[in-house]
Amino acid sequence: RFGASISFDQKLAKFDVIGSLAHVQMLGQTGILSLEESEKIQVGLKELLEELEAGQLDFDIANEDIHMNMEVLLTEKIGPLAGKLHTARSRNDQVATDMHLYLKEQLGHVLDKLVHLKGVLLDLAENHVETIMPGYT
C-alpha cells in the first residue's frame, strides 16, 4: 500500500483508456497485432470507458495505480488478449501520454476561464469609459 497511487491518479483513468485506444489502433494498423485482436481490445477499452463515464468502475488499491487497475479490468473483460496491449509501449510511455492528455484537457479549462475573464473585464471597461481613475507612479 505504501507505493499505491490509485487514490490520486484515478483522475487519469479516462486518459489511460484514450491513450490505449490510440495505441492498440496503431498495433492493428501496422500489423503488430491482427486486426481482429486490435478490434477485440478496442471493444473492451470502449466498454471500460463507458463504465468509467457512468461511474460504474471500482478501483482496487491492491492494484496500486490506475494503469494496473485498468489492465486488470480489461483482462476481466477480454481475457489474456489484454496483455498484448503493452506491446511496443513502456509503462513510462503510458504515464507520459496519460499526463499529456490530462494536462491538455486541464489547460483547455484554464483557457475557457481566461476567455470568460477577458469578457468580464471588457464589459467592465465599457461600462466605465467615463470613469476617472487616478494614477500614481
PDB file of N, CA and C in Angstrom, residues 28-77:
ATOM      1  N   GLY A  28      -2.783  -2.559 -34.558  1.00  0.00           N
ATOM      2  CA  GLY A  28      -3.542  -3.252 -35.594  1.00  0.00           C
ATOM      3  C   GLY A  28      -3.213  -2.759 -36.988  1.00  0.00           C
ATOM      4  N   GLN A  29      -3.104  -1.451 -37.149  1.00  0.00           N
ATOM      5  CA  GLN A  29      -2.839  -0.871 -38.467  1.00  0.00           C
ATOM      6  C   GLN A  29      -1.454  -1.223 -38.990  1.00  0.00           C
ATOM      7  N   THR A  30      -0.502  -1.414 -38.102  1.00  0.00           N
ATOM      8  CA  THR A  30       0.864  -1.741 -38.527  1.00  0.00           C
ATOM      9  C   THR A  30       1.097  -3.235 -38.642  1.00  0.00           C
ATOM     10  N   GLY A  31       0.104  -4.036 -38.266  1.00  0.00           N
ATOM     11  CA  GLY A  31       0.239  -5.477 -38.365  1.00  0.00           C
ATOM     12  C   GLY A  31       0.959  -6.117 -37.191  1.00  0.00           C
ATOM     13  N   ILE A  32       1.263  -5.346 -36.168  1.00  0.00           N
ATOM     14  CA  ILE A  32       1.899  -5.908 -34.971  1.00  0.00           C
ATOM     15  C   ILE A  32       0.910  -6.840 -34.279  1.00  0.00           C
ATOM     16  N   LEU A  33      -0.345  -6.429 -34.232  1.00  0.00           N
ATOM     17  CA  LEU A  33      -1.444  -7.303 -33.812  1.00  0.00           C
ATOM     18  C   LEU A  33      -2.329  -7.529 -35.032  1.00  0.00           C
ATOM     19  N   SER A  34      -3.057  -8.617 -35.025  1.00  0.00           N
ATOM     20  CA  SER A  34      -4.029  -8.813 -36.105  1.00  0.00           C
ATOM     21  C   SER A  34      -5.148  -7.790 -35.923  1.00  0.00           C
ATOM     22  N   LEU A  35      -5.831  -7.485 -37.008  1.00  0.00           N
ATOM     23  CA  LEU A  35      -6.947  -6.540 -36.909  1.00  0.00           C
ATOM     24  C   LEU A  35      -8.023  -7.072 -35.971  1.00  0.00           C
ATOM     25  N   GLU A  36      -8.200  -8.384 -35.967  1.00  0.00           N
ATOM     26  CA  GLU A  36      -9.188  -8.993 -35.075  1.00  0.00           C
ATOM     27  C   GLU A  36      -8.801  -8.787 -33.609  1.00  0.00           C
ATOM     28  N   GLU A  37      -7.523  -8.987 -33.286  1.00  0.00           N
ATOM     29  CA  GLU A  37      -7.060  -8.772 -31.908  1.00  0.00           C
ATOM     30  C   GLU A  37      -7.217  -7.308 -31.515  1.00  0.00           C
ATOM     31  N   SER A  38      -6.821  -6.434 -32.424  1.00  0.00           N
ATOM     32  CA  SER A  38      -6.931  -4.997 -32.165  1.00  0.00           C
ATOM     33  C   SER A  38      -8.381  -4.604 -31.904  1.00  0.00           C
ATOM     34  N   GLU A  39      -9.296  -5.112 -32.715  1.00  0.00           N
ATOM     35  CA  GLU A  39     -10.720  -4.804 -32.552  1.00  0.00           C
ATOM     36  C   GLU A  39     -11.254  -5.295 -31.210  1.00  0.00           C
ATOM     37  N   LYS A  40     -10.890  -6.502 -30.824  1.00  0.00           N
ATOM     38  CA  LYS A  40     -11.371  -7.052 -29.550  1.00  0.00           C
ATOM     39  C   LYS A  40     -10.886  -6.207 -28.374  1.00  0.00           C
ATOM     40  N   ILE A  41      -9.640  -5.788 -28.435  1.00  0.00           N
ATOM     41  CA  ILE A  41      -9.106  -4.946 -27.357  1.00  0.00           C
ATOM     42  C   ILE A  41      -9.816  -3.597 -27.354  1.00  0.00           C
ATOM     43  N   GLN A  42     -10.046  -3.030 -28.542  1.00  0.00           N
ATOM     44  CA  GLN A  42     -10.742  -1.742 -28.622  1.00  0.00           C
ATOM     45  C   GLN A  42     -12.154  -1.832 -28.048  1.00  0.00           C
ATOM     46  N   VAL A  43     -12.847  -2.917 -28.349  1.00  0.00           N
ATOM     47  CA  VAL A  43     -14.204  -3.099 -27.812  1.00  0.00           C
ATOM     48  C   VAL A  43     -14.158  -3.116 -26.288  1.00  0.00           C
ATOM     49  N   GLY A  44     -13.207  -3.860 -25.716  1.00  0.00           N
ATOM     50  CA  GLY A  44     -13.069  -3.913 -24.260  1.00  0.00           C
ATOM     51  C   GLY A  44     -12.747  -2.554 -23.666  1.00  0.00           C
ATOM     52  N   LEU A  45     -11.846  -1.816 -24.315  1.00  0.00           N
ATOM     53  CA  LEU A  45     -11.481  -0.480 -23.826  1.00  0.00           C
ATOM     54  C   LEU A  45     -12.666   0.483 -23.899  1.00  0.00           C
ATOM     55  N   LYS A  46     -13.427   0.408 -24.975  1.00  0.00           N
ATOM     56  CA  LYS A  46     -14.595   1.290 -25.115  1.00  0.00           C
ATOM     57  C   LYS A  46     -15.651   0.975 -24.058  1.00  0.00           C
ATOM     58  N   GLU A  47     -15.807  -0.304 -23.746  1.00  0.00           N
ATOM     59  CA  GLU A  47     -16.738  -0.678 -22.673  1.00  0.00           C
ATOM     60  C   GLU A  47     -16.257  -0.115 -21.335  1.00  0.00           C
ATOM     61  N   LEU A  48     -14.948  -0.201 -21.090  1.00  0.00           N
ATOM     62  CA  LEU A  48     -14.400   0.364 -19.848  1.00  0.00           C
ATOM     63  C   LEU A  48     -14.630   1.866 -19.786  1.00  0.00           C
ATOM     64  N   LEU A  49     -14.437   2.546 -20.900  1.00  0.00           N
ATOM     65  CA  LEU A  49     -14.638   3.996 -20.933  1.00  0.00           C
ATOM     66  C   LEU A  49     -16.096   4.345 -20.634  1.00  0.00           C
ATOM     67  N   GLU A  50     -17.024   3.597 -21.208  1.00  0.00           N
ATOM     68  CA  GLU A  50     -18.450   3.831 -20.934  1.00  0.00           C
ATOM     69  C   GLU A  50     -18.766   3.612 -19.457  1.00  0.00           C
ATOM     70  N   GLU A  51     -18.231   2.539 -18.893  1.00  0.00           N
ATOM     71  CA  GLU A  51     -18.462   2.253 -17.473  1.00  0.00           C
ATOM     72  C   GLU A  51     -17.826   3.329 -16.591  1.00  0.00           C
ATOM     73  N   LEU A  52     -16.657   3.789 -16.984  1.00  0.00           N
ATOM     74  CA  LEU A  52     -15.975   4.844 -16.235  1.00  0.00           C
ATOM     75  C   LEU A  52     -16.812   6.119 -16.237  1.00  0.00           C
ATOM     76  N   GLU A  53     -17.289   6.511 -17.414  1.00  0.00           N
ATOM     77  CA  GLU A  53     -18.083   7.734 -17.534  1.00  0.00           C
ATOM     78  C   GLU A  53     -19.414   7.622 -16.800  1.00  0.00           C
ATOM     79  N   ALA A  54     -19.909   6.399 -16.636  1.00  0.00           N
ATOM     80  CA  ALA A  54     -21.163   6.177 -15.905  1.00  0.00           C
ATOM     81  C   ALA A  54     -20.920   6.005 -14.406  1.00  0.00           C
ATOM     82  N   GLY A  55     -19.652   6.084 -13.989  1.00  0.00           N
ATOM     83  CA  GLY A  55     -19.319   5.930 -12.573  1.00  0.00           C
ATOM     84  C   GLY A  55     -19.469   4.510 -12.064  1.00  0.00           C
ATOM     85  N   GLN A  56     -19.320   3.540 -12.950  1.00  0.00           N
ATOM     86  CA  GLN A  56     -19.548   2.144 -12.583  1.00  0.00           C
ATOM     87  C   GLN A  56     -18.268   1.353 -12.315  1.00  0.00           C
ATOM     88  N   LEU A  57     -17.109   1.971 -12.420  1.00  0.00           N
ATOM     89  CA  LEU A  57     -15.859   1.247 -12.184  1.00  0.00           C
ATOM     90  C   LEU A  57     -15.393   1.441 -10.750  1.00  0.00           C
ATOM     91  N   ASP A  58     -14.968   0.361 -10.149  1.00  0.00           N
ATOM     92  CA  ASP A  58     -14.376   0.408  -8.815  1.00  0.00           C
ATOM     93  C   ASP A  58     -12.904   0.047  -8.943  1.00  0.00           C
ATOM     94  N   PHE A  59     -12.056   0.874  -8.368  1.00  0.00           N
ATOM     95  CA  PHE A  59     -10.619   0.633  -8.419  1.00  0.00           C
ATOM     96  C   PHE A  59     -10.172  -0.017  -7.121  1.00  0.00           C
ATOM     97  N   ASP A  60      -9.214  -0.905  -7.236  1.00  0.00           N
ATOM     98  CA  ASP A  60      -8.715  -1.682  -6.108  1.00  0.00           C
ATOM     99  C   ASP A  60      -7.327  -1.184  -5.719  1.00  0.00           C
ATOM    100  N   ILE A  61      -7.174  -0.745  -4.481  1.00  0.00           N
ATOM    101  CA  ILE A  61      -5.884  -0.239  -4.012  1.00  0.00           C
ATOM    102  C   ILE A  61      -4.796  -1.313  -4.090  1.00  0.00           C
ATOM    103  N   ALA A  62      -5.197  -2.576  -4.068  1.00  0.00           N
ATOM    104  CA  ALA A  62      -4.219  -3.671  -4.179  1.00  0.00           C
ATOM    105  C   ALA A  62      -3.514  -3.651  -5.533  1.00  0.00           C
ATOM    106  N   ASN A  63      -4.133  -3.039  -6.530  1.00  0.00           N
ATOM    107  CA  ASN A  63      -3.522  -2.933  -7.859  1.00  0.00           C
ATOM    108  C   ASN A  63      -2.614  -1.719  -7.984  1.00  0.00           C
ATOM    109  N   GLU A  64      -2.447  -0.983  -6.912  1.00  0.00           N
ATOM    110  CA  GLU A  64      -1.508   0.128  -6.754  1.00  0.00           C
ATOM    111  C   GLU A  64      -1.830   1.385  -7.549  1.00  0.00           C
ATOM    112  N   ASP A  65      -1.924   1.284  -8.881  1.00  0.00           N
ATOM    113  CA  ASP A  65      -2.110   2.512  -9.655  1.00  0.00           C
ATOM    114  C   ASP A  65      -3.201   2.326 -10.708  1.00  0.00           C
ATOM    115  N   ILE A  66      -3.486   3.401 -11.406  1.00  0.00           N
ATOM    116  CA  ILE A  66      -4.568   3.375 -12.387  1.00  0.00           C
ATOM    117  C   ILE A  66      -4.249   2.434 -13.533  1.00  0.00           C
ATOM    118  N   HIS A  67      -2.978   2.336 -13.890  1.00  0.00           N
ATOM    119  CA  HIS A  67      -2.588   1.518 -15.031  1.00  0.00           C
ATOM    120  C   HIS A  67      -2.833   0.035 -14.757  1.00  0.00           C
ATOM    121  N   MET A  68      -2.456  -0.426 -13.574  1.00  0.00           N
ATOM    122  CA  MET A  68      -2.698  -1.826 -13.214  1.00  0.00           C
ATOM    123  C   MET A  68      -4.189  -2.088 -13.033  1.00  0.00           C
ATOM    124  N   ASN A  69      -4.904  -1.131 -12.459  1.00  0.00           N
ATOM    125  CA  ASN A  69      -6.349  -1.292 -12.305  1.00  0.00           C
ATOM    126  C   ASN A  69      -7.024  -1.453 -13.666  1.00  0.00           C
ATOM    127  N   MET A  70      -6.659  -0.608 -14.614  1.00  0.00           N
ATOM    128  CA  MET A  70      -7.269  -0.690 -15.939  1.00  0.00           C
ATOM    129  C   MET A  70      -6.876  -1.992 -16.631  1.00  0.00           C
ATOM    130  N   GLU A  71      -5.638  -2.430 -16.443  1.00  0.00           N
ATOM    131  CA  GLU A  71      -5.192  -3.689 -17.043  1.00  0.00           C
ATOM    132  C   GLU A  71      -5.990  -4.872 -16.483  1.00  0.00           C
ATOM    133  N   VAL A  72      -6.177  -4.884 -15.171  1.00  0.00           N
ATOM    134  CA  VAL A  72      -6.952  -5.959 -14.539  1.00  0.00           C
ATOM    135  C   VAL A  72      -8.398  -5.939 -15.039  1.00  0.00           C
ATOM    136  N   LEU A  73      -9.000  -4.755 -15.095  1.00  0.00           N
ATOM    137  CA  LEU A  73     -10.387  -4.642 -15.557  1.00  0.00           C
ATOM    138  C   LEU A  73     -10.531  -5.080 -17.014  1.00  0.00           C
ATOM    139  N   LEU A  74      -9.554  -4.703 -17.846  1.00  0.00           N
ATOM    140  CA  LEU A  74      -9.599  -5.109 -19.253  1.00  0.00           C
ATOM    141  C   LEU A  74      -9.423  -6.622 -19.381  1.00  0.00           C
ATOM    142  N   THR A  75      -8.527  -7.189 -18.591  1.00  0.00           N
ATOM    143  CA  THR A  75      -8.314  -8.643 -18.616  1.00  0.00           C
ATOM    144  C   THR A  75      -9.577  -9.380 -18.191  1.00  0.00           C
ATOM    145  N   GLU A  76     -10.296  -8.841 -17.206  1.00  0.00           N
ATOM    146  CA  GLU A  76     -11.561  -9.449 -16.790  1.00  0.00           C
ATOM    147  C   GLU A  76     -12.578  -9.438 -17.931  1.00  0.00           C
ATOM    148  N   LYS A  77     -12.514  -8.413 -18.778  1.00  0.00           N
ATOM    149  CA  LYS A  77     -13.459  -8.286 -19.888  1.00  0.00           C
ATOM    150  C   LYS A  77     -13.103  -9.176 -21.073  1.00  0.00           C
TER     151      LYS A  77
END
